[in-house]
mmCIF file of C-alpha atoms in Angstrom:
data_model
loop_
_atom_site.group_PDB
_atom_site.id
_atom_site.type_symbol
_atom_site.label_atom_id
_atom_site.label_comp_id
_atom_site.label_asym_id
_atom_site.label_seq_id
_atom_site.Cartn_x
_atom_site.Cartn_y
_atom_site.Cartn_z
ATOM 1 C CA UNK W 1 74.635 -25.149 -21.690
ATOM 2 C CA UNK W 2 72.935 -28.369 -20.958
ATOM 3 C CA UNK W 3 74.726 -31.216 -18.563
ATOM 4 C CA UNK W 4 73.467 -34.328 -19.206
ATOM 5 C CA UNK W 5 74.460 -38.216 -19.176
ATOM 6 C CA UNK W 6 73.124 -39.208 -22.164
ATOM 7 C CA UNK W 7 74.574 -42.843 -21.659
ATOM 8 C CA UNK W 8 76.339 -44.728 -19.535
ATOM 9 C CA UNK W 9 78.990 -43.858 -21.566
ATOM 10 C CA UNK W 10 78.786 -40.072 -22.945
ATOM 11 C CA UNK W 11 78.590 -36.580 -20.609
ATOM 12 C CA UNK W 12 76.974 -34.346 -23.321
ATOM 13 C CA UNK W 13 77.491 -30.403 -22.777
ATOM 14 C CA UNK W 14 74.573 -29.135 -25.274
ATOM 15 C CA UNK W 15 73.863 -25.594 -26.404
ATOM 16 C CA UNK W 16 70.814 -24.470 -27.670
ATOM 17 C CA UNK W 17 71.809 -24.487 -31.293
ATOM 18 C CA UNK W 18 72.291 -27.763 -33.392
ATOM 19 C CA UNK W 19 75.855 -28.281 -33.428
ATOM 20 C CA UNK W 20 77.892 -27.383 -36.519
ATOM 21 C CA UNK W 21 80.672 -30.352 -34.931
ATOM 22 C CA UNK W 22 80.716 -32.392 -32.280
ATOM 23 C CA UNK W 23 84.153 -32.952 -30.030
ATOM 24 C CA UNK W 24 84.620 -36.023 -28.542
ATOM 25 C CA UNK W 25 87.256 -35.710 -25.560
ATOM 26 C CA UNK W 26 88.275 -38.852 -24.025
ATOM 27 C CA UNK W 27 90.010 -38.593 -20.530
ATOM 28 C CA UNK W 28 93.895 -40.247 -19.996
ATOM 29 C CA UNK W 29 94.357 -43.591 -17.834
ATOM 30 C CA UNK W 30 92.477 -43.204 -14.422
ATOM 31 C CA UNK W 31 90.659 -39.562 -15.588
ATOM 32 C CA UNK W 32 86.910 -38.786 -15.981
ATOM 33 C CA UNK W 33 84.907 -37.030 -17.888
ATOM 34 C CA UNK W 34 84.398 -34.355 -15.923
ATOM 35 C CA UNK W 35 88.373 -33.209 -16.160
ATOM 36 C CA UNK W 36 86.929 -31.902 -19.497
ATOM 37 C CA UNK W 37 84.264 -29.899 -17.447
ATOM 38 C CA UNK W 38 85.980 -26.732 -18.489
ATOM 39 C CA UNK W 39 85.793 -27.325 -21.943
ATOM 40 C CA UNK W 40 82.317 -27.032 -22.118
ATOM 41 C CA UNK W 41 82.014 -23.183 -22.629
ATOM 42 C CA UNK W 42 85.424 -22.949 -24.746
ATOM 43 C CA UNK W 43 83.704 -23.594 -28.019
ATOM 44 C CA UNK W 44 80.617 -21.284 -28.643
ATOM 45 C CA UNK W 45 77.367 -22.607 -29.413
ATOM 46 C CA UNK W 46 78.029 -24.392 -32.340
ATOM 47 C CA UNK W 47 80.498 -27.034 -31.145
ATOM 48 C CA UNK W 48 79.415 -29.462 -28.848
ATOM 49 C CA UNK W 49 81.236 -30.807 -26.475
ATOM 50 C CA UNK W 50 80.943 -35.230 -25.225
ATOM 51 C CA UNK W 51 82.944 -36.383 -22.555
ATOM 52 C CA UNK W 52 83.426 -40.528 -22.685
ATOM 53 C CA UNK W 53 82.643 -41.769 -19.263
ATOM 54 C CA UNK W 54 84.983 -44.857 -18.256
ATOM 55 C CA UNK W 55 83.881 -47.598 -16.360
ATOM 56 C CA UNK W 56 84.882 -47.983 -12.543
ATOM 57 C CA UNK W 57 84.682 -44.717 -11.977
ATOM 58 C CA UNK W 58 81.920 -41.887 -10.825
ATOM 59 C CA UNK W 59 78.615 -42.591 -11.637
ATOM 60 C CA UNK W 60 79.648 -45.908 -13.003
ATOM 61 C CA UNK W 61 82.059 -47.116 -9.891
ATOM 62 C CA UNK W 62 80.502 -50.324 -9.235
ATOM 63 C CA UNK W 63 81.066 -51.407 -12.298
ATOM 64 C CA UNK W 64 84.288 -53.322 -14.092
ATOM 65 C CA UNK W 65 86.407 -52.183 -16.234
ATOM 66 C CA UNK W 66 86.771 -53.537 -19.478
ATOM 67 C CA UNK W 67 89.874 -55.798 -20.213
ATOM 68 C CA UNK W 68 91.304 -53.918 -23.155
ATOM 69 C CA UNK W 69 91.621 -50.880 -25.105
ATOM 70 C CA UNK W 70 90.176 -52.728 -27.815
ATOM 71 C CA UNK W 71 86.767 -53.579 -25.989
ATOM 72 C CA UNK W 72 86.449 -49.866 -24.968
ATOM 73 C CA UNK W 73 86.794 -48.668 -28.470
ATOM 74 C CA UNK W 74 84.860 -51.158 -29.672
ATOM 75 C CA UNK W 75 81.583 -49.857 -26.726
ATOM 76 C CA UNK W 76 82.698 -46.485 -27.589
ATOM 77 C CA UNK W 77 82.200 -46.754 -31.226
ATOM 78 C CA UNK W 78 78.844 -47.786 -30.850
ATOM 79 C CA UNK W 79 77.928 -45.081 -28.500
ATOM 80 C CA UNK W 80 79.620 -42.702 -30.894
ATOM 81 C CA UNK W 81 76.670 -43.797 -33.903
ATOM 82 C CA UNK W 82 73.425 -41.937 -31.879
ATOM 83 C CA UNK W 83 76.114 -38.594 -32.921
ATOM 84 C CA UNK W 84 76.177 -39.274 -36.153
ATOM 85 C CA UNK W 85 73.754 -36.525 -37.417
ATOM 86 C CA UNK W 86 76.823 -34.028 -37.112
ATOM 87 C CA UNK W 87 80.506 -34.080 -37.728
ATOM 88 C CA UNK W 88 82.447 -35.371 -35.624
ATOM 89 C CA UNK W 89 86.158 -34.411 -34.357
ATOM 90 C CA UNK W 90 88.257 -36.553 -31.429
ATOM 91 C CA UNK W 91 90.373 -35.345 -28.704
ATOM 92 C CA UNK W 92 92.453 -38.062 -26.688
ATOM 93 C CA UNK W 93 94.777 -37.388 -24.017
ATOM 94 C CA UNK W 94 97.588 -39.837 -22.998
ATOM 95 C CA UNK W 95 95.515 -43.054 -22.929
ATOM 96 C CA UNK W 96 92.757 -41.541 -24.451
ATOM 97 C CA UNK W 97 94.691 -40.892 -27.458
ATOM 98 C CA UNK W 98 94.960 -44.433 -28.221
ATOM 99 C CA UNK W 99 91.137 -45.040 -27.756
ATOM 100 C CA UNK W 100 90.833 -42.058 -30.283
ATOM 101 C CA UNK W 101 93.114 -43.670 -32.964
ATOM 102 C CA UNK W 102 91.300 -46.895 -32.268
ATOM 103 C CA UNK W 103 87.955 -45.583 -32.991
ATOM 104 C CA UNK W 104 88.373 -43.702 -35.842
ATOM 105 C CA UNK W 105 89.591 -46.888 -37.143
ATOM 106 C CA UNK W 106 86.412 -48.240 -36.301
ATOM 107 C CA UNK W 107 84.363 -45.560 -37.424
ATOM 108 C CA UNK W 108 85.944 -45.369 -40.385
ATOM 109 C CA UNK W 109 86.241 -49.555 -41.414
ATOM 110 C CA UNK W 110 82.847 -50.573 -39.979
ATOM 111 C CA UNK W 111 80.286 -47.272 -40.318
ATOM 112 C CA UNK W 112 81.797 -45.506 -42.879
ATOM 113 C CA UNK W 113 81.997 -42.348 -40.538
ATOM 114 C CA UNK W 114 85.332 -40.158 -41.007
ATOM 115 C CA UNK W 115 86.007 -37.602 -38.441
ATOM 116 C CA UNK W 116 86.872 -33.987 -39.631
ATOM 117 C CA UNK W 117 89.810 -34.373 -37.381
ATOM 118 C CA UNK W 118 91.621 -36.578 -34.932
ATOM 119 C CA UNK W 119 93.309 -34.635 -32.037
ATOM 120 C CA UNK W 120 96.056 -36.516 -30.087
ATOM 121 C CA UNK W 121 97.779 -35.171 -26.846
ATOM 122 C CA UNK W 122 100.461 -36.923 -25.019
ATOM 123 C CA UNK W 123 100.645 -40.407 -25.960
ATOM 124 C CA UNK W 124 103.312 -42.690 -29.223
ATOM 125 C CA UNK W 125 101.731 -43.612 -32.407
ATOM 126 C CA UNK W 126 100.692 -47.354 -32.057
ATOM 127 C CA UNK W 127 103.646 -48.306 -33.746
ATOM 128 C CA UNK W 128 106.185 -46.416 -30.885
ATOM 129 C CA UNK W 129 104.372 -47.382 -27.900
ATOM 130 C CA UNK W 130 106.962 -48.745 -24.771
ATOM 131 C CA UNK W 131 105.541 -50.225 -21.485
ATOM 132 C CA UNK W 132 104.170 -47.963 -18.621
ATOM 133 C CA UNK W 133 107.023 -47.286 -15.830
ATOM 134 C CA UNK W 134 104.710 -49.115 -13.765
ATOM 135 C CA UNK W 135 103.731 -52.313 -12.619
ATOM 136 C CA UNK W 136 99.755 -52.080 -12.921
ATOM 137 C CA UNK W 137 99.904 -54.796 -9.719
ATOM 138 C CA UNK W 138 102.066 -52.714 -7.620
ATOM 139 C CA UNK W 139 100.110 -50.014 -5.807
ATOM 140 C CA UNK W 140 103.321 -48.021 -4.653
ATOM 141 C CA UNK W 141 104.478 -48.193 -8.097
ATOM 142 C CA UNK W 142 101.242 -46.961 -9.388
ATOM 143 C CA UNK W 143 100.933 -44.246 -6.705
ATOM 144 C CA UNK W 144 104.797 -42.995 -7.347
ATOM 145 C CA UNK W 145 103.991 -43.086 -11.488
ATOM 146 C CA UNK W 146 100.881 -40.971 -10.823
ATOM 147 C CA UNK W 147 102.724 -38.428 -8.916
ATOM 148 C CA UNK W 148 105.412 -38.175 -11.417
ATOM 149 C CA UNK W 149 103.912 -37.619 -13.784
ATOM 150 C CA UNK W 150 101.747 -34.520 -11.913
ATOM 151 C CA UNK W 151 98.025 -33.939 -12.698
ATOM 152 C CA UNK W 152 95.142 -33.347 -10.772
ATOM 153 C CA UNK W 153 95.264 -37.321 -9.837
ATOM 154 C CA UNK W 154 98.228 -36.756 -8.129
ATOM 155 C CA UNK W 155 96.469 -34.505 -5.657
ATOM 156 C CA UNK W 156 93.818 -36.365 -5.582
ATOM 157 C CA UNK W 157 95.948 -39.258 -4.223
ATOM 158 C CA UNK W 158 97.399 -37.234 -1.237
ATOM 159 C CA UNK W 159 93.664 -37.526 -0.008
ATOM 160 C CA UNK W 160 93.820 -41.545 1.417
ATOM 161 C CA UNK W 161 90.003 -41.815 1.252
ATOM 162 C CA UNK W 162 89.717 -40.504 -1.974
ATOM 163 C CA UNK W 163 92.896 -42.197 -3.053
ATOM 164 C CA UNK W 164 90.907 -45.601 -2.001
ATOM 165 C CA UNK W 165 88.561 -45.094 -4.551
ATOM 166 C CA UNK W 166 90.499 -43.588 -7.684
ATOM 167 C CA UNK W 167 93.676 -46.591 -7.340
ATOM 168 C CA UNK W 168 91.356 -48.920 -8.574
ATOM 169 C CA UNK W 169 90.122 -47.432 -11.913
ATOM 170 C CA UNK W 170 94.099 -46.078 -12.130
ATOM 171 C CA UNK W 171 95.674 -49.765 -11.970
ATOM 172 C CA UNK W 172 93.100 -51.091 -14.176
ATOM 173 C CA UNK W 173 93.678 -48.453 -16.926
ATOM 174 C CA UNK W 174 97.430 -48.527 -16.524
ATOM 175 C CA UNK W 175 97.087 -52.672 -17.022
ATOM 176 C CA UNK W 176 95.054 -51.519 -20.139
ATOM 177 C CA UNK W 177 98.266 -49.501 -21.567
ATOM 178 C CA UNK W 178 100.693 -51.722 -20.851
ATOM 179 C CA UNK W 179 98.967 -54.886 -22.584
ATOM 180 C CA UNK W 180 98.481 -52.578 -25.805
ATOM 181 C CA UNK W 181 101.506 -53.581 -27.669
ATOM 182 C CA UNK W 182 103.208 -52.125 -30.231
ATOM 183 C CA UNK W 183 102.012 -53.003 -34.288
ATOM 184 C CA UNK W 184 101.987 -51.540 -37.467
ATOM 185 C CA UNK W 185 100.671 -48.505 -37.435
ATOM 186 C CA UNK W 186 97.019 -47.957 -39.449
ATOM 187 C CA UNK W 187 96.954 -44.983 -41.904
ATOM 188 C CA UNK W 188 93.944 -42.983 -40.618
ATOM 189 C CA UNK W 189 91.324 -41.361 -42.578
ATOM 190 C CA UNK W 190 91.360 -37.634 -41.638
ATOM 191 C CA UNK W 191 93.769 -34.733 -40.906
ATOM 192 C CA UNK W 192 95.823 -35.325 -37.609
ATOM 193 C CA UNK W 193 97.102 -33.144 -34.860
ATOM 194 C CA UNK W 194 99.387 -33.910 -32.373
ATOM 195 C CA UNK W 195 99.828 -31.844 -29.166
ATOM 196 C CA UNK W 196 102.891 -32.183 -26.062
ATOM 197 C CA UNK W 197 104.079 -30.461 -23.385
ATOM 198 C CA UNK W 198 107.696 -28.988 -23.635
ATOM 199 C CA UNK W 199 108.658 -30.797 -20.821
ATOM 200 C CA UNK W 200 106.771 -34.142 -20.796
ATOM 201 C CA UNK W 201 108.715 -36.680 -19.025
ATOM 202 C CA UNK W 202 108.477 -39.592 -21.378
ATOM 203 C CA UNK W 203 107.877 -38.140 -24.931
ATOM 204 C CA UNK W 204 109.277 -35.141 -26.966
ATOM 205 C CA UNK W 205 108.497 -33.225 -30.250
ATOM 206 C CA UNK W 206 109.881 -36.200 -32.144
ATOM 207 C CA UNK W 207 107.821 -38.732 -31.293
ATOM 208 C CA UNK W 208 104.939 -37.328 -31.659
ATOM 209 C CA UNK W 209 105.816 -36.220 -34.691
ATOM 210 C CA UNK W 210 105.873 -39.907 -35.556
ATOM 211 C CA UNK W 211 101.841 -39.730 -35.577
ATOM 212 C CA UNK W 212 102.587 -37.888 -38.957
ATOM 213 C CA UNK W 213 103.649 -41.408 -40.239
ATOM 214 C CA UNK W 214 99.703 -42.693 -40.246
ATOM 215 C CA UNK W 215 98.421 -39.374 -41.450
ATOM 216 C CA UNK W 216 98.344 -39.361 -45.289
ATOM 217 C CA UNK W 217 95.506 -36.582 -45.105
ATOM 218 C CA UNK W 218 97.743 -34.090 -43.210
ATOM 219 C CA UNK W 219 99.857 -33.246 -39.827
ATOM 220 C CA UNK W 220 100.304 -30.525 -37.549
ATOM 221 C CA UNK W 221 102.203 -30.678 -34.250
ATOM 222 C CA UNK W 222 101.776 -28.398 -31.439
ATOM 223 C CA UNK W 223 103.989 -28.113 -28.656
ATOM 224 C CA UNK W 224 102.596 -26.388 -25.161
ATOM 225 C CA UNK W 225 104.344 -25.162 -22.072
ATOM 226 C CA UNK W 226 104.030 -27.798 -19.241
ATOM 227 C CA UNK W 227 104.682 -31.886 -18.112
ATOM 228 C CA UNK W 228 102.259 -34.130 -19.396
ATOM 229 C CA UNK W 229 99.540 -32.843 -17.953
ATOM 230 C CA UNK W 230 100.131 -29.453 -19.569
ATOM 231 C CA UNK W 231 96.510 -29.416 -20.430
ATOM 232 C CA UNK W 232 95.628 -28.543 -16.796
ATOM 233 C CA UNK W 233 97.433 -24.959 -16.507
ATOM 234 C CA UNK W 234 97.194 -24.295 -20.587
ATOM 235 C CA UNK W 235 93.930 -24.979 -21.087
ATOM 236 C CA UNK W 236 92.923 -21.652 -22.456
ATOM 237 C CA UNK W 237 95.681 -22.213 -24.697
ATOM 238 C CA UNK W 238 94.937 -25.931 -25.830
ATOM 239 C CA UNK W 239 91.149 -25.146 -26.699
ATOM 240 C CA UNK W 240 91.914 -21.746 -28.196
ATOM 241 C CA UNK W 241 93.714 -23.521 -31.200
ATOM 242 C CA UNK W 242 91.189 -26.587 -31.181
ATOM 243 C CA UNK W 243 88.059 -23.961 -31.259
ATOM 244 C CA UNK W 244 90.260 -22.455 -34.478
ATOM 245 C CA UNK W 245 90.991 -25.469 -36.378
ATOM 246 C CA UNK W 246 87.320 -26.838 -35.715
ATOM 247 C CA UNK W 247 85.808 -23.747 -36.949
ATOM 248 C CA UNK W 248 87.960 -23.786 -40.297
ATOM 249 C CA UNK W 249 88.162 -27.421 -40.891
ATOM 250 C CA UNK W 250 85.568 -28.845 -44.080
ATOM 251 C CA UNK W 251 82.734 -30.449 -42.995
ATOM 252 C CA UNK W 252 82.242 -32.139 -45.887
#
């Protein structure tokens, strides 16, 4: 396995073989790519593993973040066309599930580029989405939503120095949820699955069940032990099924 940064924007695991399919994992509000570090050897040699790389944070600290979900999807999208010489499947978590709904939208309406599958963890279809219970100008509010809803940035934020430099990427993204309002809801162009924790604070079975509503081409739900951040203690669990369904999905 290979580590590299091929853009400012993409952490690219590589294996020695061409990939069969490419995941694209993009991180919840706040995260990096590297949470999906462990991912990297979950897959075999034939799936290869990219890791979106947010601005404001890590290698790319010093720089702003952008002022919407919208104007990430739209950078990611373009990033996303150098990949397009395999299949491609998406994995978004919380936050990062939006972005994923919002680019295959984009991929799909402006490139003609379908994904074999779009894989959504933790997060209402467009058409369900509620505010944050936070005020993205409120540091103790943002601090005391981070912690409740658990994760590896709520450790992080016990450490002040470190906390100094995660709060701003966190507030930013959290702004970048909240202004995403609800709207109709886009039928999307591939199979969907959606994935929760049994005991997520803010969303259940049902809800993410909605997602089925915009997927015309087929919906599975999988529900995990954990809070919404079940990822972190099931993650043999999580990529187990993704590694099956990506190895028996069509390629087309």
């Amino acid at each position: 396995m290979v580590v590299a940064t091929s853009s400012d924007w993409i952490r690219r695991y590589s294996s020695p073989l061409k990939p069969r399919i490419r995941l694209l994992c993009l991180p919840h509000a706040g995260g990096a790519a590297t949470f999906f570090h462990g991912w990297a050897r979950a897959f075999g040699n034939d799936i290869e593993v990219l890791a979106a790389c947010y601005p404001g944070r890590q290698h790319r600290i010093n720089e702003p973040c952008l002022p919407s979900i919208e104007a990430m999807a739209d950078a990611l999208t373009e990033e996303m066309l150098a990949y397009a010489d395999a299949p491609l499947a998406i994995f978004g978590h919380s936050m990062g599930a939006t972005l994923a709904y919002e680019i295959t939208l984009r991929l799909h309406r402006q490139h003609d580029i379908v994904p074999t599958a779009l894989l959504l963890s933790s997060r209402e279809p467009p058409h369900r989405v509620t505010p944050i219970n936070a005020d993205p100008d409120d540091q103790a509010s943002v601090v005391a939503e981070v912690h409740r809803l658990g994760g590896t940035d709520s450790e992080v934020l016990a450490d002040p120095d470190l906390r100094d430099l995660v709060l701003p990427a966190i507030r930013s993204d959290f702004r970048l949820v909240n202004d995403y309002a609800a709207r109709p809801g886009v039928p999307l162009p591939c199979p969907v699955v959606g994935y929760v924790g049994s005991s997520d604070p803010d969303l259940d079975d049902g809800v993410m069940r909605d997602w089925g509503d915009l997927a015309p081409e087929g919906f599975d739900l999988v529900t995990l032990q954990g809070d919404h951040f079940y990822l972190v203690d099931r993650e043999e669990e999580l990529t187990a099924d993704i590694r099956a369904r990506l190895r028996t999905t069509p390629l087309g």
